[in-house]
Coordinates of C-alpha atoms and ligand atoms in Angstrom, one line a residue:
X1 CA 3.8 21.7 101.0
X2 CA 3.4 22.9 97.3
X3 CA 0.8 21.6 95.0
X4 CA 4.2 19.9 93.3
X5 CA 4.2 17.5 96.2
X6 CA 1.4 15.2 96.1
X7 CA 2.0 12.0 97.3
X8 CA 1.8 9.2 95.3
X9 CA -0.2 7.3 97.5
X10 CA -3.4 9.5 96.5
X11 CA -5.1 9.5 93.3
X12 CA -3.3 11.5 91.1
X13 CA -4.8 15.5 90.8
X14 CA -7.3 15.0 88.0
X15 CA -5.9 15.7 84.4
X16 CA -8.1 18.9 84.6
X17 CA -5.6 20.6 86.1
X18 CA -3.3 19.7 83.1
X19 CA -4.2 22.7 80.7
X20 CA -1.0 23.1 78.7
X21 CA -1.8 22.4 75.7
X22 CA -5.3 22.9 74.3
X23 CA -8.4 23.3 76.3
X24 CA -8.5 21.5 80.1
X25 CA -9.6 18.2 80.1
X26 CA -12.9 17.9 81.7
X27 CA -13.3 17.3 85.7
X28 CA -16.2 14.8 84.8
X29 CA -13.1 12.2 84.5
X30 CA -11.5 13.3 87.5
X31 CA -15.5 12.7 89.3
X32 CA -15.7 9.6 87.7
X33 CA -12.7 8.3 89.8
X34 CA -14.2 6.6 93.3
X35 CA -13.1 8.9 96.1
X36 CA -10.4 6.6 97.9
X37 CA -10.4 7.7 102.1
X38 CA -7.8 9.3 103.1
X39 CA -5.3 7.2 105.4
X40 CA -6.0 7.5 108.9
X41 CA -2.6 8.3 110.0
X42 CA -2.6 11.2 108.1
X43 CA -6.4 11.7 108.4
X44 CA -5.4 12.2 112.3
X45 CA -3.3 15.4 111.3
X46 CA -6.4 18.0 110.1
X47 CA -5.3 20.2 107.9
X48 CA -5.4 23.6 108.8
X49 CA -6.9 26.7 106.6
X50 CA -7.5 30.4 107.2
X51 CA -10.0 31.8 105.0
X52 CA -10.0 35.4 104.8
X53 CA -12.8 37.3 103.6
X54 CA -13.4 41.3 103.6
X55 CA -15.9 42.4 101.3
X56 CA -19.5 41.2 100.2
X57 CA -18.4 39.0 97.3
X58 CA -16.2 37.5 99.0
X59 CA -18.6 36.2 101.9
X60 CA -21.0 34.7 98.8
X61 CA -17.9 32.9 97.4
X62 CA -16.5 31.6 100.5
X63 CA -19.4 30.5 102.1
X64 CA -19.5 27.2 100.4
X65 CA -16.0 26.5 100.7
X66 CA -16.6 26.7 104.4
X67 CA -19.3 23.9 104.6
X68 CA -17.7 21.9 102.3
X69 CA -14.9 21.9 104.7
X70 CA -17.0 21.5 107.7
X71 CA -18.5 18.3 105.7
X72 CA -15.1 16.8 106.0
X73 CA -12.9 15.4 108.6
X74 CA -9.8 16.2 107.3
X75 CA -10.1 20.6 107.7
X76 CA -9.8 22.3 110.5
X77 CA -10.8 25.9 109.6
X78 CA -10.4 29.4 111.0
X79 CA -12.4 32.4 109.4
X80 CA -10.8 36.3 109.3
X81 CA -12.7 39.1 108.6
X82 CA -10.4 42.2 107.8
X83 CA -13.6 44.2 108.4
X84 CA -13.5 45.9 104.5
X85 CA -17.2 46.0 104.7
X86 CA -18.9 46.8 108.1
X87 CA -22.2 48.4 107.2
X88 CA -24.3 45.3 108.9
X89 CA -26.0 45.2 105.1
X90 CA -22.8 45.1 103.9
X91 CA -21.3 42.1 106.4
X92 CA -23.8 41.1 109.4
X93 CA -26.5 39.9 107.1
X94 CA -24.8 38.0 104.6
X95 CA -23.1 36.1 107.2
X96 CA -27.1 35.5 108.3
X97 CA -28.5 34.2 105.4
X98 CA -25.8 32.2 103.8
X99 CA -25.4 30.3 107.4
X100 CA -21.5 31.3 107.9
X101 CA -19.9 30.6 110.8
X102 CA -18.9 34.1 113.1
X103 CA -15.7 35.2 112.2
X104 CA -13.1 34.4 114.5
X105 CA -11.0 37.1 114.4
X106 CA -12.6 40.6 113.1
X107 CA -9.8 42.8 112.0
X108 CA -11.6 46.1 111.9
X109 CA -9.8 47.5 109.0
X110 CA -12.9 50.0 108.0
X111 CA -12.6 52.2 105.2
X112 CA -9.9 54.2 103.7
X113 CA -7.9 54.6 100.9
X114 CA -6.7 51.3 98.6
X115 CA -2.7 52.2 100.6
X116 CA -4.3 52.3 104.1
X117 CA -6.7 49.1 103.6
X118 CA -4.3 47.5 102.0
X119 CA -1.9 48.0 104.3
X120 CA -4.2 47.9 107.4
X121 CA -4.9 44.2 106.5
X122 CA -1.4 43.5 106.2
X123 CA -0.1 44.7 109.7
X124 CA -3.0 43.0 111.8
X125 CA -3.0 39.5 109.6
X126 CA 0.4 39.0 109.8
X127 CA 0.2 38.5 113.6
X128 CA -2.8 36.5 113.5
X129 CA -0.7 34.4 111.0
X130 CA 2.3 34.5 112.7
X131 CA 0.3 33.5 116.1
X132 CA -1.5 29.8 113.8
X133 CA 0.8 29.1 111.0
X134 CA -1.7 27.6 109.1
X135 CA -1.4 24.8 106.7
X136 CA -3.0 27.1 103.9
X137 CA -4.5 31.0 103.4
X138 CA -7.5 30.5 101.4
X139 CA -8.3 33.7 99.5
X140 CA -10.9 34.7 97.2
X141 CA -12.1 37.1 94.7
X142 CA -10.5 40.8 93.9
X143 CA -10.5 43.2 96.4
X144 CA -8.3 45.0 98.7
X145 CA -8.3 42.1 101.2
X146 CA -7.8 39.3 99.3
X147 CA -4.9 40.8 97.6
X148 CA -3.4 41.4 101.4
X149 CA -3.9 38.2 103.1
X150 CA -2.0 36.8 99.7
X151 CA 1.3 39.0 100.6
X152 CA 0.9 38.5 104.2
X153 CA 0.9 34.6 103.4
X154 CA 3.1 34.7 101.0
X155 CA 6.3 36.6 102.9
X156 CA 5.5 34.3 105.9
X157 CA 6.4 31.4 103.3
X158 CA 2.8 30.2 103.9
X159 CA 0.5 28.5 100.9
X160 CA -2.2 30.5 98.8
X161 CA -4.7 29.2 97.5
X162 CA -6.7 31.7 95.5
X163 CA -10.3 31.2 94.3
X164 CA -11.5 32.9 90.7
X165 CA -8.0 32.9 89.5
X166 CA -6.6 34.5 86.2
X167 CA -9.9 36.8 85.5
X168 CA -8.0 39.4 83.5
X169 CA -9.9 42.7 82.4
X170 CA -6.5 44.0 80.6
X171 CA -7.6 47.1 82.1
X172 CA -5.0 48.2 84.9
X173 CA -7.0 51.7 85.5
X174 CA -9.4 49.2 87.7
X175 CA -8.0 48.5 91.0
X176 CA -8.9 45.1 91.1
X177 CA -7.3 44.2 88.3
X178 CA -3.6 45.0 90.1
X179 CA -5.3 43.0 92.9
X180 CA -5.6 39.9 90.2
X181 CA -2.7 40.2 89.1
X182 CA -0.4 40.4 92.8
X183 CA -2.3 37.8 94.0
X184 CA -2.1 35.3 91.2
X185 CA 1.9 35.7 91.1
X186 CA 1.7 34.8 94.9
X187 CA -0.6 31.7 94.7
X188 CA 0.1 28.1 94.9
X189 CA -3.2 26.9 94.4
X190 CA -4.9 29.0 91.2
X191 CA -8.8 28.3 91.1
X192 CA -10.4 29.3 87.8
X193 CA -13.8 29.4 87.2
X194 CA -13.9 30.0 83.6
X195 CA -11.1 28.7 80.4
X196 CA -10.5 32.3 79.9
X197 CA -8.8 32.6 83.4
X198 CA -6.7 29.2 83.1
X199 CA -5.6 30.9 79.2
X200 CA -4.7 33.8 81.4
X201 CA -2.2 32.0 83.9
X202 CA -0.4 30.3 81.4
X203 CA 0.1 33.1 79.4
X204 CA 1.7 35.0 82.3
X205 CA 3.7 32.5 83.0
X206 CA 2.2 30.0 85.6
X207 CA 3.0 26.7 85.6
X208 CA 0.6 24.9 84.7
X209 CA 0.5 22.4 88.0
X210 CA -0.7 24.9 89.7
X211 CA -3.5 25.9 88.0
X212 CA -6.9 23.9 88.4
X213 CA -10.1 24.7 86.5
X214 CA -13.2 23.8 89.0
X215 CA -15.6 26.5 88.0
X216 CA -17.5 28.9 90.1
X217 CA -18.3 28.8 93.6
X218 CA -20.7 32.2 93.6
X219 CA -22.9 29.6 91.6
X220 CA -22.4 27.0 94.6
X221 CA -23.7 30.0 96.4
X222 CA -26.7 30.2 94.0
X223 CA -27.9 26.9 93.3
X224 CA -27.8 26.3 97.4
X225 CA -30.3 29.5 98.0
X226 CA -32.1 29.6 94.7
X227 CA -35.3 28.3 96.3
X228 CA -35.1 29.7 99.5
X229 CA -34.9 33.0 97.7
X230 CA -38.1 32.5 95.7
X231 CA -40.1 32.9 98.9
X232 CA -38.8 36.2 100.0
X233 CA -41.1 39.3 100.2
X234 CA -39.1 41.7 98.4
X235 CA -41.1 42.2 94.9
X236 CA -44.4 42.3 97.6
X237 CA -42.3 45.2 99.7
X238 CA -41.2 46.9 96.7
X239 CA -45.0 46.7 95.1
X240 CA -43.4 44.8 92.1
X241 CA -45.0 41.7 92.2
X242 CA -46.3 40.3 88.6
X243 CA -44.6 43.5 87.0
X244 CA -41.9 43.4 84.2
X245 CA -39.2 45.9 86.3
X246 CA -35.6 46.4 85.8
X247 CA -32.7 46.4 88.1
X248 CA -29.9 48.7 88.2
X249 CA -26.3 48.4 89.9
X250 CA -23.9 50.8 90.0
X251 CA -20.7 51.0 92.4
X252 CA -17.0 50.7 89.9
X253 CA -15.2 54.1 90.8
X254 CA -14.9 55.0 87.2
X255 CA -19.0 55.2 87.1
X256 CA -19.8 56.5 90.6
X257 CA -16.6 58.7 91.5
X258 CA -17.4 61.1 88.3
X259 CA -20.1 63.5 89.5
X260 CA -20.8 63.9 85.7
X261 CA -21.0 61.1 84.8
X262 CA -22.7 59.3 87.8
X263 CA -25.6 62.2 86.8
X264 CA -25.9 61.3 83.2
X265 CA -26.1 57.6 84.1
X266 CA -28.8 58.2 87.1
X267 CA -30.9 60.5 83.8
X268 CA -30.6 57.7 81.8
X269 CA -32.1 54.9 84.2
X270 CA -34.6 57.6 84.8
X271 CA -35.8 57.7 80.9
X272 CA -35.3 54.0 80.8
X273 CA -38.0 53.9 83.8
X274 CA -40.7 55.8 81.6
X275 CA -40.8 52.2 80.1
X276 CA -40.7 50.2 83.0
X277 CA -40.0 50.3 86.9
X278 CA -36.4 51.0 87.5
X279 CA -34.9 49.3 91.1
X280 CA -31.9 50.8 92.1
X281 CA -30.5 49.1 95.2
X282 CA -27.6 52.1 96.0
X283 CA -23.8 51.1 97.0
X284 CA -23.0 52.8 99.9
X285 CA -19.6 54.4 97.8
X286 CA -22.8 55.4 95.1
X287 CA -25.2 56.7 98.3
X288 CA -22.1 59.0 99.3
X289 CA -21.1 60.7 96.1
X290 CA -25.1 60.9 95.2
X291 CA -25.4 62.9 98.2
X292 CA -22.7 65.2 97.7
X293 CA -23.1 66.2 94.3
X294 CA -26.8 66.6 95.1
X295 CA -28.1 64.6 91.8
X296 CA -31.7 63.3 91.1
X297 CA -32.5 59.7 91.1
X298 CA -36.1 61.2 89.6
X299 CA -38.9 58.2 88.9
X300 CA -36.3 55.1 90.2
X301 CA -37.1 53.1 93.2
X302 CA -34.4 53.1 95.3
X303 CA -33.1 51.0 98.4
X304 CA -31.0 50.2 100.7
X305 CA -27.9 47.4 99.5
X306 CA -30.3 44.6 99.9
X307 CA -29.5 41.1 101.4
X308 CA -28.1 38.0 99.5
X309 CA -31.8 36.4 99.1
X310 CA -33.8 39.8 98.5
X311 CA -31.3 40.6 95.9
X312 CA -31.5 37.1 94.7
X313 CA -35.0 37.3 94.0
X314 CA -35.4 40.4 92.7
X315 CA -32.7 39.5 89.9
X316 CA -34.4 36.6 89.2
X317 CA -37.4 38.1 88.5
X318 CA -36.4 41.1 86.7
X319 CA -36.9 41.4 82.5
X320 CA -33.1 43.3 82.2
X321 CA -30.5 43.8 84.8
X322 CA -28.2 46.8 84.4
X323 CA -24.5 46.3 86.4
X324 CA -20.8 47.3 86.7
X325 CA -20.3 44.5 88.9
X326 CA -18.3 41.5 88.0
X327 CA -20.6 38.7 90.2
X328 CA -23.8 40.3 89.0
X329 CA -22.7 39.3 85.3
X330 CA -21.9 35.8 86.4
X331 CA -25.2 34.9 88.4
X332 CA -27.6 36.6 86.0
X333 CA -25.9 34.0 83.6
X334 CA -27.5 31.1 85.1
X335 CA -31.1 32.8 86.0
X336 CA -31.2 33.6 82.5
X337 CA -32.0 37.3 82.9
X338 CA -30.2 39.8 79.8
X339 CA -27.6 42.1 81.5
X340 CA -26.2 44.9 80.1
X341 CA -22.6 45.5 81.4
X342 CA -22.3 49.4 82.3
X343 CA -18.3 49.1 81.8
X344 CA -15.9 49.2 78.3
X345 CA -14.6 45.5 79.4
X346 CA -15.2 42.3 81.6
X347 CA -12.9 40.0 83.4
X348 CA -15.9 37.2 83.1
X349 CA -15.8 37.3 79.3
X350 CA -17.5 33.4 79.1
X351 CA -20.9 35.8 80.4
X352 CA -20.8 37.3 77.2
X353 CA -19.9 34.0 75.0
X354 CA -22.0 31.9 76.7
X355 CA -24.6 33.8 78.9
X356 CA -26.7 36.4 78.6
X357 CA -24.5 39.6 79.1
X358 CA -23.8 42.1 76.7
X359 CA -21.1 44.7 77.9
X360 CA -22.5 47.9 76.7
X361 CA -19.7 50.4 77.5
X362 CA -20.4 53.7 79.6
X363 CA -22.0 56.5 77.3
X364 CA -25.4 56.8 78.7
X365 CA -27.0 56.9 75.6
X366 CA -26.3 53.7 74.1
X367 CA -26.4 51.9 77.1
X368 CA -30.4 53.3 76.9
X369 CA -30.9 52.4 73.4
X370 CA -29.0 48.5 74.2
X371 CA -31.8 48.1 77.1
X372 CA -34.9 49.5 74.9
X373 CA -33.3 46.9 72.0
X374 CA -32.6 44.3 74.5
X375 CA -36.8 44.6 76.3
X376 CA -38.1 44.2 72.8
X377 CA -35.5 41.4 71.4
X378 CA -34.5 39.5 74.5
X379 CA -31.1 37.3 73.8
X380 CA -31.0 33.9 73.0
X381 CA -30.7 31.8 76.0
X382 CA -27.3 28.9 76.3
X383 CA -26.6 26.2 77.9
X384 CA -24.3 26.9 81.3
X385 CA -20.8 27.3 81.0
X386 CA -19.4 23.8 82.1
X387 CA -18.9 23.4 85.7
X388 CA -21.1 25.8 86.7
X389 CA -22.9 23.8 88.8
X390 CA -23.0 23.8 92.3
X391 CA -20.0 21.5 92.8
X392 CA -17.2 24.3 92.6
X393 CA -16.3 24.6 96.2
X394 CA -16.0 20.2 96.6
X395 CA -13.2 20.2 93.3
X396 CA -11.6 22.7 95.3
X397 CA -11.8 20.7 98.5
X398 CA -11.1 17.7 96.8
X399 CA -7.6 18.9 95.1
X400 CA -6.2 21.1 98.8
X401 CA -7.4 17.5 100.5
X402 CA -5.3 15.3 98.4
X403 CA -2.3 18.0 97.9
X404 CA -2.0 18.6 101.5
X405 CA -2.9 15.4 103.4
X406 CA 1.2 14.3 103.0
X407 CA 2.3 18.0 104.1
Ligands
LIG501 C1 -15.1 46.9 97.1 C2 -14.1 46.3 96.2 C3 -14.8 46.0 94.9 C4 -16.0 45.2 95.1 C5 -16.9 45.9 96.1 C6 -18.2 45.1 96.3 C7 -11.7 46.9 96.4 C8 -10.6 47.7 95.7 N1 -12.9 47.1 95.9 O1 -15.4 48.1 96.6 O2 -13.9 45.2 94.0 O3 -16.7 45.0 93.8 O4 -16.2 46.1 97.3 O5 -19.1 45.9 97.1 O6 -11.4 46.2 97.3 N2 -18.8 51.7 102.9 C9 -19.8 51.7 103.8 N3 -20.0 50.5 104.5 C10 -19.3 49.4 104.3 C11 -18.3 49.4 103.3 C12 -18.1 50.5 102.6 O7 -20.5 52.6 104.1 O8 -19.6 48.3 104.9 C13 -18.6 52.9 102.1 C14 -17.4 53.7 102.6 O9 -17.7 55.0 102.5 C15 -16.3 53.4 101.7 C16 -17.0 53.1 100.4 O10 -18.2 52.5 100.8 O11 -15.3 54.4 101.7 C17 -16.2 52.1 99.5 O12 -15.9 50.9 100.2 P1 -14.6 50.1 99.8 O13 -14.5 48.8 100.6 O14 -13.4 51.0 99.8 O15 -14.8 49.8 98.3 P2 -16.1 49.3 97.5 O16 -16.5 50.4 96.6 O17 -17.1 48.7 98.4

């Protein structure tokens, strides 16, 4: 059933949905409404999800959906792993610490190029779909498997939902950017996390039903671990603790896949480290291509990718974060730490407007001079963009429950 089809005997979707004119209206109406239960006929028929997940962003996003549907009665869910990232620091420990549930079906699609994952995913879900005919494929995020599952689903005439909908960087030289854009057109259910991405839909054409601003569930993610986090070890192991340090992130093809350019970058954290410890927790994509082209990583600490918390708390901590990555941008928002984006544009633009990220383009020496600046004037701190707040991932349950109770 389409989102088109809600039964009247529900409480209508919240007017935050309705975003066609002017801003979206609040979801703090829509909370204000008592919950009404669903009725017990169609209570009796569970409503059944598959949540695919691939890569390590997508495990922090979907982990809250997941217990938010385990919370309720009314979801019966099954988990996929297309197996995108199988380094267990990539996959095994994430599912770990954020308490997921073992996949139920690994697809094993490993590594290869954007065709063969792509593709890979494609074949092997298709009979796992095929097999369950789920209710609904719950995708989220950018990458090669969410952009998959959302064909697979779609030729199968099965519903999408798709979570962090409408994030546009305009820049189609970024593969996740056709990954945005294929999967939106496919959706029935469009999740946005920011206004930016429900101005996006509308602009390319989505009707506006579909499209439901509920904010961000990496944040979910966040708020649920913050405190748990601030007793890990890692500043201890890394001999960090009561130090100002930095933290670097690098893994966007067009900064890593450039032995040039990946070298000047590397010299440039190593100057900025003169003024302060530099961590570098290395992608295993970076780790590859800094092997090959043999280039020094002189006076940084470098580790392994570290694990949700570890990486949680060292972020926290830091005095400057230094990224390509989109989640990075989003999370250092609401711990309040500056970031300087390492990229010419951002899909997350709100980061900028309303959090602490400053997108400082990719010529190594003004990305130096924007990190000295930013130690010495730190920027000013705002409140959170709205509905970033821990309740992402129960809007989202909320609207699939009432939509698809009367499938
Ligand atoms: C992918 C996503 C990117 C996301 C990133 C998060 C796409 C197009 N890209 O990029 O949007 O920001 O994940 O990390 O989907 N590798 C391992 N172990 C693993 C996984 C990868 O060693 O568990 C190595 C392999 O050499 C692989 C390379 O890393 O070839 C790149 O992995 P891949 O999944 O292709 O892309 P990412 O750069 O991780």
């Amino acid at each position: 059933m389409r989102p088109s089809g809600l039964s009247p005997s529900f409480p209508p979707v919240p007017r935050a949905i309705s975003c066609a004119n002017g801003p979206p209206v609040s979801w703090e109406k829509a909370q204000e409404a008592p919950r009404r239960p669903l009725n017990r006929d169609v209570a009796r028929q569970l409503i059944s999800v598959t949540a695919v997940v691939g890569a390590r962003p997508n495990f922090v996003k979907m982990a809250p959906m997941l217990e938010e549907a385990g919370r309720r009665t009314s979801f019966q869910c099954r988990l996929i792993h297309t197996g995108q990232h199988y380094s267990p620091e990539m996959s095994a420990t994430f599912f770990d610490e954020l308490g997921m549930p073992a996949p139920d079906v690994n697809l094993e699609i490993g590594s290869g190029s954007h065709t063969e994952q792509t593709a890979g995913v494609m074949i092997r879900l298709e009979m796992e779909l095929n097999e369950r005919r789920p209710d609904l494929v719950l995708v989220v995020g950018d990458v090669n498997s969410t952009v998959a599952a959302a064909l697979v689903a779609s030729k199968l005439g099965i519903p999408v939902a798709h979570v962090e909908a409408g994030l546009r960087s305009f820049d189609r030289r970024m593969p996740e950017e056709t990954n945005r854009l294929v999967t939106d057109v496919l959706s029935d259910y469009l999740f946005a996390s920011e206004p930016s991405g429900v101005a996006n839909l509308l602009a390319e054409g989505i009707p506006k039903e579909k499209i439901f601003l509920v904010g961000n569930v990496m944040i979910d993610t966040l708020m649920k671990f913050r405190e748990q986090a601030a007793h890990n070890g890692i500043l201890d192991r890394l001999g960090l603790n009561g130090k100002d340090y930095a933290v670097a992130t690098l893994h966007r093809p067009s900064n890593v896949d450039g032995m040039e350019h990946l070298a000047s970058l590397l010299s440039m954290l190593s100057e900025l480290s003169r003024r302060l410890p530099v961590v570098f927790p290395v992608h295993p994509r970076t780790r590859e291509r800094m092997r090959s082209a043999g280039v020094s990583e002189r006076g940084l600490i470098l580790t392994e990718p570290l694990g949700y918390l570890e990486f949680l708390r060292l972020t926290s901590e830091a005095r400057l974060v230094l990224t390509d990555s989109g989640g990075i941008q989003e999370e250092t928002t609401i711990l309040r730490v500056p970031c300087l984006t390492m990229r010419e544009n951002t899909e997350r633009p709100i980061t900028i407007e309303q959090g602490t990220n400053r997108l400082v383009g990719t010529d190594p020496r003004e990305i130096l001079r924007a990190a000295l600046d930013t130690l010495d004037a730190p920027p000013r701190f705002l409140p959170p963009p709205k509905f970033w707040d821990g309740k992402a991932s129960a809007r989202i349950l909320d609207v699939l429950e009432r939509s698809l109770a009367d499938r």
